[in-house]
Coordinates of C-alpha atoms in Angstrom, one line a residue:
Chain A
X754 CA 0.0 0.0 0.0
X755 CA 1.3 3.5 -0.8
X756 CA 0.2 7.1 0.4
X757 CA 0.5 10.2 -0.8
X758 CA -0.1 13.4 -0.4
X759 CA -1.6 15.2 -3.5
X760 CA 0.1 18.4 -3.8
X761 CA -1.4 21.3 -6.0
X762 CA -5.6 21.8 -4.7
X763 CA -5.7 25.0 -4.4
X764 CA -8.0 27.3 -1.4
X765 CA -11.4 26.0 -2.1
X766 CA -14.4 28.6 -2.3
X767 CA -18.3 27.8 -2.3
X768 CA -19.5 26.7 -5.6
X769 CA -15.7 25.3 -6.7
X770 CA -15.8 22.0 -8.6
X771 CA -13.8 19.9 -6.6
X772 CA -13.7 17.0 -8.5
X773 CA -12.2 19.1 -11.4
X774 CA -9.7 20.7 -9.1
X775 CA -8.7 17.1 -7.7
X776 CA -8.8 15.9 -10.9
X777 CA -6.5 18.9 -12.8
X778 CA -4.2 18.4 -9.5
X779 CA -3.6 14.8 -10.4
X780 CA -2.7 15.8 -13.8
X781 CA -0.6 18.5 -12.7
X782 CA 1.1 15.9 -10.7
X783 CA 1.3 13.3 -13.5
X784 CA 3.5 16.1 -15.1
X785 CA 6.1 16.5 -12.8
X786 CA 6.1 13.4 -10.5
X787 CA 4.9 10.5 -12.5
X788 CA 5.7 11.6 -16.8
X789 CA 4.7 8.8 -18.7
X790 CA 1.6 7.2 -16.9
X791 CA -1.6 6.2 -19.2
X792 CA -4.3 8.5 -19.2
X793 CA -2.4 11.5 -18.3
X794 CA -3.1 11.0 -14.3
X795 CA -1.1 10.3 -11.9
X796 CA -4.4 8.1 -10.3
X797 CA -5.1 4.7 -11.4
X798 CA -7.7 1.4 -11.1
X799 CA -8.4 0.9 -7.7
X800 CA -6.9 4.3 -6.0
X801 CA -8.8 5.4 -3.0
X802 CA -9.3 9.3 -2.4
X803 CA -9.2 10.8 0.9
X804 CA -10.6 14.2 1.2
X805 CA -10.2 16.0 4.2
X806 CA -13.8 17.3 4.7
X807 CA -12.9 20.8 5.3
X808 CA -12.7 21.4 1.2
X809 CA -15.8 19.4 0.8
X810 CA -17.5 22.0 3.3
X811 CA -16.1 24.9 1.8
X812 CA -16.7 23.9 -2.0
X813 CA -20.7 23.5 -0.3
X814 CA -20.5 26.8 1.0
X815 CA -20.6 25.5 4.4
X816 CA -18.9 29.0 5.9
X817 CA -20.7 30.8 8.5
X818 CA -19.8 34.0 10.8
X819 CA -18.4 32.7 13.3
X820 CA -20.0 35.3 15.4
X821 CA -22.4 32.5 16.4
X822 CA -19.6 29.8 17.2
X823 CA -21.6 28.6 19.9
X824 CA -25.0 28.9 18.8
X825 CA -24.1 27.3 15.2
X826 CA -22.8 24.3 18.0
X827 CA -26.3 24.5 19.0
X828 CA -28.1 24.4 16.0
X829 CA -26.0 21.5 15.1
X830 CA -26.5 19.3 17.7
X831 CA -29.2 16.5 17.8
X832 CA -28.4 15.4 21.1
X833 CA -25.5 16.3 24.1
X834 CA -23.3 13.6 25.2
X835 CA -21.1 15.0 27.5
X836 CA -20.2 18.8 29.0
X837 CA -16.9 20.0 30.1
X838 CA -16.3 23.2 32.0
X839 CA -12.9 24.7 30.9
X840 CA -12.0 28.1 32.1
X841 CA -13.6 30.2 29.6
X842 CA -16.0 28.0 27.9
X843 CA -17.3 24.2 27.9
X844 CA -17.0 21.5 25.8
X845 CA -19.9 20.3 24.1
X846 CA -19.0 16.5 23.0
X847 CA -22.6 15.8 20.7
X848 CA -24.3 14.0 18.6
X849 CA -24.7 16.2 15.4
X850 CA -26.8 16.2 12.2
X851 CA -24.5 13.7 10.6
X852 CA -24.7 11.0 13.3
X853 CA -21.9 11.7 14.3
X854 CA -20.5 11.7 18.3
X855 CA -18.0 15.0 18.2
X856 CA -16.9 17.7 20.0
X857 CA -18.4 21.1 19.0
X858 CA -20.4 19.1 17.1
X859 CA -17.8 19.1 14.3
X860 CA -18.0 22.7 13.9
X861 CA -14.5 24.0 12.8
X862 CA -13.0 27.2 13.7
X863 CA -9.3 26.3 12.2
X864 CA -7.9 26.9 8.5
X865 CA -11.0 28.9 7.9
X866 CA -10.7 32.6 7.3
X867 CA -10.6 35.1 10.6
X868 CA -14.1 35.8 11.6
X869 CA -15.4 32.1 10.5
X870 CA -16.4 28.5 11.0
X871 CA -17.2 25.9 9.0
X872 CA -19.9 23.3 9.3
X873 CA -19.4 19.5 8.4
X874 CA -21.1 19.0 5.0
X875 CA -25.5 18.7 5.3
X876 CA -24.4 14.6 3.8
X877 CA -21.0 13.4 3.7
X878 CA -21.7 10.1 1.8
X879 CA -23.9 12.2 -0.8
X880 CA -20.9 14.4 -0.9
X881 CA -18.9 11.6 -1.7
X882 CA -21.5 9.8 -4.0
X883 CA -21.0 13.1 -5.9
X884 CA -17.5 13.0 -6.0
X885 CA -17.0 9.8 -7.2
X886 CA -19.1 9.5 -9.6
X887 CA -17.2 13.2 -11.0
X888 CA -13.8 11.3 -11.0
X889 CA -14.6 8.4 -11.9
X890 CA -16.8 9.9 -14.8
X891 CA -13.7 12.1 -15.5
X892 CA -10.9 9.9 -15.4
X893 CA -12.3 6.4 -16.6
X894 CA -11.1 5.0 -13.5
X895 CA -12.4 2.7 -10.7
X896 CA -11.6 5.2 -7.6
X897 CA -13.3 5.7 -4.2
X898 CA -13.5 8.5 -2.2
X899 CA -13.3 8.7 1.3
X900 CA -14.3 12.2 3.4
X901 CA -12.4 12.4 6.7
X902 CA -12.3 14.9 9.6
X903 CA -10.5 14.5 12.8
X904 CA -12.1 13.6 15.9
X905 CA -10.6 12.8 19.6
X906 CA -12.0 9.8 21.3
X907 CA -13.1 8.3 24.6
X908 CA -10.1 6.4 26.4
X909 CA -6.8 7.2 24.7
X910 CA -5.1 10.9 24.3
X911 CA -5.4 12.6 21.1
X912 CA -7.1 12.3 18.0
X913 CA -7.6 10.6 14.8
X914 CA -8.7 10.7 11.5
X915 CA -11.7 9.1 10.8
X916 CA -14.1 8.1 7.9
X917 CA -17.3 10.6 7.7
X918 CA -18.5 9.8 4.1
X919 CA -17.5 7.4 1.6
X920 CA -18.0 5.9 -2.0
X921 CA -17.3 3.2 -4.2
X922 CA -15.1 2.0 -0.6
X923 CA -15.9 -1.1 1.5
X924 CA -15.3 1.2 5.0
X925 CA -16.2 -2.0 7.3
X926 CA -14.1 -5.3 6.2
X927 CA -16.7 -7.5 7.9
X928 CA -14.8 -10.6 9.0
X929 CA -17.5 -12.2 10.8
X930 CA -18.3 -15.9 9.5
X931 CA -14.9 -16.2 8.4
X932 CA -11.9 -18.1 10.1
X933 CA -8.2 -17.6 11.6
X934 CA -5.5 -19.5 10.3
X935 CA -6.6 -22.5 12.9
X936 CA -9.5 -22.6 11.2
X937 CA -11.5 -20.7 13.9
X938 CA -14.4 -18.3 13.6
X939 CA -14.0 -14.3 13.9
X940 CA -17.2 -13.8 15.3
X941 CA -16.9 -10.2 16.6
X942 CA -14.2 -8.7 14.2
X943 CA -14.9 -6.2 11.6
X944 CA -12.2 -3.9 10.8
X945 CA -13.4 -0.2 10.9
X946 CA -11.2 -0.2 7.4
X947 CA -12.6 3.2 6.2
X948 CA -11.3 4.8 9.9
X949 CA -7.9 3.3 9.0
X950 CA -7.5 4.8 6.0
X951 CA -8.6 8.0 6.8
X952 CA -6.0 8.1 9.7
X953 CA -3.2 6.6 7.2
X954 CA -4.1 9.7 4.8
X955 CA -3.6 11.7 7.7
X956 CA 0.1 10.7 8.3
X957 CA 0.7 12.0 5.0
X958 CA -1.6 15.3 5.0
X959 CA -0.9 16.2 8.3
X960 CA -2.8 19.2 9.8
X961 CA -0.5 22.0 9.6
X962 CA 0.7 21.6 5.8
X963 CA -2.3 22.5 4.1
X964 CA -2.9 19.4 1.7
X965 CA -6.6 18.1 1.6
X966 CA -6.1 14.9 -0.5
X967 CA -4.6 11.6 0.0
X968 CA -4.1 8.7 -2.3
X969 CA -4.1 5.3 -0.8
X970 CA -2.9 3.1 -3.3
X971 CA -2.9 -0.8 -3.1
X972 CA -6.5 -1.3 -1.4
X973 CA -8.4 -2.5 -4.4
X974 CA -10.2 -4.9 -3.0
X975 CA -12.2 -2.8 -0.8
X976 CA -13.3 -0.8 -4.1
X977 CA -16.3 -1.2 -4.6
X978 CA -18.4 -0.9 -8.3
X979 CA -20.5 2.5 -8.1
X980 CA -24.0 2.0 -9.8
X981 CA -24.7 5.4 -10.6
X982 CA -21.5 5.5 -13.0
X983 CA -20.6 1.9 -13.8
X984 CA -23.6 0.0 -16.0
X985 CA -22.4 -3.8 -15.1
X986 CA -22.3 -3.0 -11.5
X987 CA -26.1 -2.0 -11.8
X988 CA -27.1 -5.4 -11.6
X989 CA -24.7 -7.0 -9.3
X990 CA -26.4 -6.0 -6.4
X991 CA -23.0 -4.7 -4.7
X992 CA -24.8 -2.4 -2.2
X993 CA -22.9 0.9 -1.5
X994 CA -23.3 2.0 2.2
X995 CA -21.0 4.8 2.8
X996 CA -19.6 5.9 5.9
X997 CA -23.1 5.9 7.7
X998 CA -22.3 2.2 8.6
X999 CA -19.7 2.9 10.5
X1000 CA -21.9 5.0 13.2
X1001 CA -23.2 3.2 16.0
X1002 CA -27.0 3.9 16.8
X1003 CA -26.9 5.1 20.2
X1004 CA -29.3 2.5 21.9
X1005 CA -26.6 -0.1 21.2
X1006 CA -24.2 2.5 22.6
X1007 CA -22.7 1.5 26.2
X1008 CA -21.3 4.8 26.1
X1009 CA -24.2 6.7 25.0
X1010 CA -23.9 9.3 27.9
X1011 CA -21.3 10.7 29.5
X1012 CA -20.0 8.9 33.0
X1013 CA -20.8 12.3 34.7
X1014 CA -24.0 13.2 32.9
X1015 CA -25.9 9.4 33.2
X1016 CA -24.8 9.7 36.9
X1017 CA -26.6 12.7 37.8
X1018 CA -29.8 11.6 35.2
X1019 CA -29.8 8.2 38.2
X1020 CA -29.1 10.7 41.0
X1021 CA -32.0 12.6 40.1
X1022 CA -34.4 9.2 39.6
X1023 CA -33.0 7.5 42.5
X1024 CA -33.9 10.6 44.7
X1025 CA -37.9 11.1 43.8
X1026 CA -37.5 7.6 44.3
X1027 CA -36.0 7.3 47.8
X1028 CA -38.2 10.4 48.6
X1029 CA -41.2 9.0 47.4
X1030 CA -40.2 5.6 49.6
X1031 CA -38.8 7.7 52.8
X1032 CA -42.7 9.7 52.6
X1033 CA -43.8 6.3 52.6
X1034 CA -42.6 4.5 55.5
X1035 CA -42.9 8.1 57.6
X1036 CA -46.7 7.5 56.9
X1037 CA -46.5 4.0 57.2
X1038 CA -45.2 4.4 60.8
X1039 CA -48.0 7.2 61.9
X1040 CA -50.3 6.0 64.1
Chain B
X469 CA 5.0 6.3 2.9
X470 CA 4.3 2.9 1.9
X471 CA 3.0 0.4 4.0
X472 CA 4.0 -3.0 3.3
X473 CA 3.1 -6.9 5.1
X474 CA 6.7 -8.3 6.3
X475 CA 6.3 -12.2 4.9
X476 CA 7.6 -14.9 6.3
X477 CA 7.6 -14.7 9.9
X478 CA 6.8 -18.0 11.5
X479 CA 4.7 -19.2 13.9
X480 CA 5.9 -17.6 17.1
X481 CA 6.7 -19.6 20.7
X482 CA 7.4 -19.2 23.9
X483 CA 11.3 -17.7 24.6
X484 CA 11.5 -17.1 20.5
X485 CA 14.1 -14.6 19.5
X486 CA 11.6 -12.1 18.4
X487 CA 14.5 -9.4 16.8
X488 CA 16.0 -12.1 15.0
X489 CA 13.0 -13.9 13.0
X490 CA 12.0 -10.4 12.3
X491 CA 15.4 -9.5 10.9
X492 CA 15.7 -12.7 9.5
X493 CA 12.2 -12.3 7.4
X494 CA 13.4 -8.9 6.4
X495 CA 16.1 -10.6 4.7
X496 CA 14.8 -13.6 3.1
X497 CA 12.4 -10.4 1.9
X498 CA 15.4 -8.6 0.6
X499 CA 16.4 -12.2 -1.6
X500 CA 13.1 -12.5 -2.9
X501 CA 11.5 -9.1 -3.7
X502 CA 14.4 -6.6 -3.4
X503 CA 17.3 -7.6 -4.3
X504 CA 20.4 -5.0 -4.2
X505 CA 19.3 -3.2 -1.2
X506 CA 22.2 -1.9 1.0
X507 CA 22.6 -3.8 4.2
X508 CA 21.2 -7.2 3.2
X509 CA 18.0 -6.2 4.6
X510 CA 14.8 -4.4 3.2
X511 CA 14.9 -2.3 5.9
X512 CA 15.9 1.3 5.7
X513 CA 16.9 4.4 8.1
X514 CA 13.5 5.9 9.1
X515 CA 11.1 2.5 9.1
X516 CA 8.7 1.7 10.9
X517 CA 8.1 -1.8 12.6
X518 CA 4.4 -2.4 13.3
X519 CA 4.4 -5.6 15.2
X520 CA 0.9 -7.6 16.3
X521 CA 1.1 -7.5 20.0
X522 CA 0.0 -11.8 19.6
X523 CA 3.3 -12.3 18.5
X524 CA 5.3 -10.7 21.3
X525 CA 3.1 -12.2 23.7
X526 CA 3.8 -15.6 22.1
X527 CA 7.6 -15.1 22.3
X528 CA 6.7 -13.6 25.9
X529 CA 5.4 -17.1 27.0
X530 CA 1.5 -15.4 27.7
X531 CA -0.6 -18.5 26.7
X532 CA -3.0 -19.7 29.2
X533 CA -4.9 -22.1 29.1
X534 CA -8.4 -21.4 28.0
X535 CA -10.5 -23.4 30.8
X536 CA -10.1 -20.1 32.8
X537 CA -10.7 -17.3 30.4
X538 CA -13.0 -15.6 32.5
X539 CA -10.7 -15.8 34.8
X540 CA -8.0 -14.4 32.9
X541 CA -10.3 -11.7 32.1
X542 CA -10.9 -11.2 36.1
X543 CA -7.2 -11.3 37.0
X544 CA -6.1 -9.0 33.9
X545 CA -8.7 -6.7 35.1
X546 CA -7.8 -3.5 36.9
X547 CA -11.1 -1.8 36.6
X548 CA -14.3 -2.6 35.5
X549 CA -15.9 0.3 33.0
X550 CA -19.4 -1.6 31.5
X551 CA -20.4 -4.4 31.2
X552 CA -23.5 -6.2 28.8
X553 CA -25.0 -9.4 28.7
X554 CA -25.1 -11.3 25.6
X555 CA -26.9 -14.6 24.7
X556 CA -24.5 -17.1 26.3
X557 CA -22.4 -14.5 28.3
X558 CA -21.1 -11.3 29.2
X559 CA -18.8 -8.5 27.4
X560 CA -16.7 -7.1 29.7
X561 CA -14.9 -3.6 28.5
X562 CA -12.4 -3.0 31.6
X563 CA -9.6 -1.2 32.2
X564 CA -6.5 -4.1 32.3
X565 CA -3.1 -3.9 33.8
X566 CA -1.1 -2.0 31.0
X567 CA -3.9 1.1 31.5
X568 CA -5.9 0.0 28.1
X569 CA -9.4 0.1 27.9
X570 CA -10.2 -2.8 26.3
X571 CA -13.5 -5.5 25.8
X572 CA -12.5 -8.7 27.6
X573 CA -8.8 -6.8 28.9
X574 CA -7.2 -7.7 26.0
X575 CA -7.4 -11.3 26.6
X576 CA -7.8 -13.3 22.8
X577 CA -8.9 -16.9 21.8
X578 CA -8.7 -16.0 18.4
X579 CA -5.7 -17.4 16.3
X580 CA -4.3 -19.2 19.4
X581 CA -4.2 -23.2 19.7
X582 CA -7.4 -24.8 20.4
X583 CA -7.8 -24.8 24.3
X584 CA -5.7 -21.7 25.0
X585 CA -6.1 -18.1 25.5
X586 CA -3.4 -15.1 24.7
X587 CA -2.8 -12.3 27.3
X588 CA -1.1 -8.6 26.1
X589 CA 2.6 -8.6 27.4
X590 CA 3.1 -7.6 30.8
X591 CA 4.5 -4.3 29.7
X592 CA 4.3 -3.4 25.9
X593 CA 6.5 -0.3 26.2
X594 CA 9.0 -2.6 27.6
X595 CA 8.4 -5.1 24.8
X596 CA 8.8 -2.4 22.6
X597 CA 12.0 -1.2 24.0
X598 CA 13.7 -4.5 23.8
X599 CA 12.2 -5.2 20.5
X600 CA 13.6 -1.7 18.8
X601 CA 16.9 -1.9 20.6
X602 CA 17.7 -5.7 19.3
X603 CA 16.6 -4.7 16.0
X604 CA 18.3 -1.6 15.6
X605 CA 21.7 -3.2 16.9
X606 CA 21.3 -6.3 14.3
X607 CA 20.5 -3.8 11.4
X608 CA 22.8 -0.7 12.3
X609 CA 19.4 1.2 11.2
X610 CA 17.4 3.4 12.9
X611 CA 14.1 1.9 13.4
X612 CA 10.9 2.7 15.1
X613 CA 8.8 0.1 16.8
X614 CA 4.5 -0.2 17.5
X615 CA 3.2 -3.0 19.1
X616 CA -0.6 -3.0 17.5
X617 CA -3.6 -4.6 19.0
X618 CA -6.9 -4.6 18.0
X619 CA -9.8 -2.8 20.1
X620 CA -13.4 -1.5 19.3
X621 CA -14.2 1.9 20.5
X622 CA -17.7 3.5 21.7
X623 CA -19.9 5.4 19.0
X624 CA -18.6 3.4 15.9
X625 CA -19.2 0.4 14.5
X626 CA -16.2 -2.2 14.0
X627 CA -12.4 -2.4 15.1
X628 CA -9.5 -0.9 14.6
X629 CA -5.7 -1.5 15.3
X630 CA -4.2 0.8 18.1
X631 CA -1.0 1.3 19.6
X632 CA -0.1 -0.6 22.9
X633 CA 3.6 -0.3 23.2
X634 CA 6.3 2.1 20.8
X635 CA 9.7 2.3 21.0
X636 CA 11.8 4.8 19.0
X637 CA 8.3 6.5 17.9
X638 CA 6.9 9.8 18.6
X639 CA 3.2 8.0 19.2
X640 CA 1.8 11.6 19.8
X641 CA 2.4 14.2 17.3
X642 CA 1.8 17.3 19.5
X643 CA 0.8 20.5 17.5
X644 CA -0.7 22.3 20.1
X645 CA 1.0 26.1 20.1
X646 CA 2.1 25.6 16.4
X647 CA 0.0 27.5 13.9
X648 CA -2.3 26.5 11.1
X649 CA -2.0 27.8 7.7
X650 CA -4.4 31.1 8.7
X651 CA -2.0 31.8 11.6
X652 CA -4.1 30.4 14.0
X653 CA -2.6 28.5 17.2
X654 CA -3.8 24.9 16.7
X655 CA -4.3 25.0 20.6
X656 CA -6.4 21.1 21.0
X657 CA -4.3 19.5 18.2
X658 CA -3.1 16.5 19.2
X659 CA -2.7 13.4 16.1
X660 CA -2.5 10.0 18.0
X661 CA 0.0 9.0 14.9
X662 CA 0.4 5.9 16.7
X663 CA -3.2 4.9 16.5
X664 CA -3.1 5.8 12.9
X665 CA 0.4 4.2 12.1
X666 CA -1.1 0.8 13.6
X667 CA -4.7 1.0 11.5
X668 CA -2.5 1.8 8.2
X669 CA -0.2 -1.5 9.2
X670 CA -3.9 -3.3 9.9
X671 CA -4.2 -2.3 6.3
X672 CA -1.8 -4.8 4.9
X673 CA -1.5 -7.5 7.4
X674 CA -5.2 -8.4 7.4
X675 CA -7.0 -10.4 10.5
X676 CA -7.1 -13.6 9.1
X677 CA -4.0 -13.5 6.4
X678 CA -1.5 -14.3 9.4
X679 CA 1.3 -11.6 8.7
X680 CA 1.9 -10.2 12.1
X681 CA 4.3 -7.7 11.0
X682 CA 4.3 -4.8 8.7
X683 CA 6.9 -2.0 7.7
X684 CA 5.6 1.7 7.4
X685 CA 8.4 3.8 5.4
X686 CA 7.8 7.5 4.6
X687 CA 7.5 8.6 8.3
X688 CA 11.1 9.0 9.3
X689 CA 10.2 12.7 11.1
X690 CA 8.5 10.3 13.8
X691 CA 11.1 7.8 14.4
X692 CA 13.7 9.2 17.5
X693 CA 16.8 8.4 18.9
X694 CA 16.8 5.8 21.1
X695 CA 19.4 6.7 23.7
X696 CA 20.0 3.0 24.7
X697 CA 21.5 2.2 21.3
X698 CA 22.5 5.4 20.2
X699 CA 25.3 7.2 22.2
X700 CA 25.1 10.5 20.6
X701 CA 21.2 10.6 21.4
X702 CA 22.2 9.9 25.0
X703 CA 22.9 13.4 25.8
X704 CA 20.2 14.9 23.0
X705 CA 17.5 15.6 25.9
X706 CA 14.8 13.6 23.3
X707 CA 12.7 11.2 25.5
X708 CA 10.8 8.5 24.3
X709 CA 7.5 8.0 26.7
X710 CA 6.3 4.8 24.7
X711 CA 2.6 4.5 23.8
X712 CA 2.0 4.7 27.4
X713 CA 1.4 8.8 26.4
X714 CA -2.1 7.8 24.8
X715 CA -3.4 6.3 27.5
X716 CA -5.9 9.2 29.0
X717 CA -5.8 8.7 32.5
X718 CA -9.5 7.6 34.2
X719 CA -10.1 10.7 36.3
X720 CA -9.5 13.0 33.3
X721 CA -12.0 11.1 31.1
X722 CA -15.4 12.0 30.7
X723 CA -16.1 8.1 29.8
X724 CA -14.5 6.4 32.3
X725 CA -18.1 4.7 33.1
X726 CA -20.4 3.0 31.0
X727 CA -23.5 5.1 30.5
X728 CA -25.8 2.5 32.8
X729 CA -23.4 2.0 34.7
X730 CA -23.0 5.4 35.6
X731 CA -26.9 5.9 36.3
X732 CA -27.1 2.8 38.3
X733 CA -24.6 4.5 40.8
X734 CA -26.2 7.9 40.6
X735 CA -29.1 6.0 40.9
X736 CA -28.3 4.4 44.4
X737 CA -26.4 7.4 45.9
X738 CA -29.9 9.4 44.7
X739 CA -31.8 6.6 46.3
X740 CA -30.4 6.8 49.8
X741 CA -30.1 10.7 49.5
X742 CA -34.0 11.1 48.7
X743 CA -35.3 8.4 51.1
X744 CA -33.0 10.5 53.6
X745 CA -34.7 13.9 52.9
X746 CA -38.3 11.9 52.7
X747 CA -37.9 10.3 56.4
X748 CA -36.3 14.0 57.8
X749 CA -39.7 15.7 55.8
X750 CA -42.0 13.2 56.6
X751 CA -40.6 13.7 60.7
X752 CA -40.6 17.3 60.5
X753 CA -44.4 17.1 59.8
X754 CA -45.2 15.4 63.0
X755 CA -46.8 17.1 65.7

């Protein structure tokens, strides 16, 4: 497997055609990098795409004042998870519009211009349908695309990358029915694959140097045929499920509440309870 | 960077010279696929060794027998953070003795022989110390080490490979007070590399394919002195904390519960609070 970096998008602005721009950048590339590779593109069969969703949002004209940080939080937010208090604000860790369990609800106040934030796109795996099917269209190539953002997580320091929308990509590599090499069955394993390769494009990306697109080369087989743009695969019945898959409903969520928050939600039961009980017995007792 | 499965290791046992069958595979490797490389080996300056924490513990001597799993799960188990019945059973996520956060504390049935169970090595860091040091004094190159489990996570769906031990690898690649390309201080910017180096190596070794080790090349800037091998890093002031750095510690995180969990114990302090105030309200009403 190879990843790389693909140098040469330029800023994105609302109404840009990223496809073309990702597109004109791996020709640009092909040029100087790669001279001499068919089709004039430096991508190829089976290439998988990851866009940082930041350019996604932009190109959608996700902007907004950032004036309303806080209340564009808000309006985001489908349900709260967890609060922090940090001197001078609190964390909001949420459930947002997407599905998706973030802080601030994924709203971004970094690489955006002074005075701004950006909101995650309305539909990441429509964004990425969209996407797709323009490269793939465009080049003549079998590619996915993959739209990442970064997110922190419950347990370990720091964060990762990890898979928000996808297409034409097998994001979980369900394992389950299958056997280990003594012939045993991986019941419970399905590699989060789309997560994986979102945080492997981000080794390469990195946060501070300003490029938006990975290729991950060498990952074919999670490829998937895309309907909409390929004719044979219209009757295969290959379904394409995007990133979505990847989020976990919250009733099956053991951690669908934060330790502090579910604590005082069965504080406050457990009290009108023992009230209720303690008013009880009292009256039970009179004569 | 390219990512790439290291073949031929064998089938690992107990007191197994780890360093060497690596070594060893990297230059049958070198024979077969590379042929020229400096060195003998197909290892370079700068690589990365993601190795499948199994393995170590097989070399470490951590079979068990499986007749007491739950017990293994009980005596690797440091805390207990949720827990969920299941037809036949119960998951157990717990906090184990190496500070992970893991569903059953790490402790695998799967790809073992039939009647035993695997526990994680005592102390991965340490693993990973003696691991990278062997390696980098058979090879004369400077390598970085990840010892890479497998673990699930809340809010998403499926697995992915993590970091439990690193050697001669900057696991956290700490941004916070460098500036993004607007300027701005990326002040909560934290990339758990190690995380994402061990899903990229998940990439290419595969669950059931049985290659435990993989080589990630391309990432050099991560890879440190290691002052036990390298005199001149002695004195260079760089320390290398392990992957112990990712663990967040339990009183810092706002998950460190399960979600019922956390309302059953809210619950019962509320409980005895209310019935409490309801016996004092209840007295206070008698004549």
């Amino acid at each position: 497997m190879s990843v790389f970096a693909l140098e040469g998008i330029p800023e994105v602005a609302a109404g840009d055609d990223l496809a073309g721009l990702i597109a004109i950048a791996a020709e640009i590339a092909d040029i100087a990098v790669a001279a001499g590779v068919a089709a004039g593109t430096l991508l190829r069969h089976g290439d998988i795409l990851a866009v940082t969703s930041k350019i996604v949002s932009k190109a959608e004209g996700r902007l907004r004042a950032a004036a309303d940080r806080e209340q564009a939080i808000t309006d985001e937010t489908v349900r709260v998870v967890a609060t922090r208090a940090y001197p001078g604000g609190v964390t909001r860790i949420v459930e947002n519009r997407q599905g998706l369990v973030m802080a601030a609800a994924g709203v971004d106040a970094s690489n955006t211009p002074d005075g701004f934030v950006l909101l995650l796109p309305v539909d990441p795996d429509a964004s990425a349908r969209a996407l797709c099917t323009a490269l793939r269209a465009r080049t003549g190539l079998r590619l996915g695309v993959v739209i990442t953002d970064t997110a922190g997580r419950p347990w370990r320091e720091g964060q990762t990358d990890i898979a928000i929308g996808a297409a034409g990509v097998a994001v979980l590599d369900d394992l389950r029915g299958t056997t280990d090499a003594h012939g045993r069955r991986l019941d419970v394993t399905a590699p989060a694959v789309g997560d994986e390769i979102a945080g492997a494009a981000d080794l390469v990306k990195g946060k501070a140097s300003g490029n938006p697109v990975a290729v991950i080369r060498g990952l074919g087989r999670l490829v998937l045929p895309l309907p909409a743009v390929d004719p044979v695969a219209a009757g295969s019945g290959v379904v394409d499920r995007g990133a979505a898959i990847l989020l976990r409903p919250s009733e099956n969520d053991m951690f669908r509440l934060g330790s502090a928050e579910a604590e005082a939600l069965g504080y406050d039961r457990g009290y009108a309870a023992g009230l209720a009980a303690g008013l009880t017995a009292a009256e039970a007792d009179l004569p």
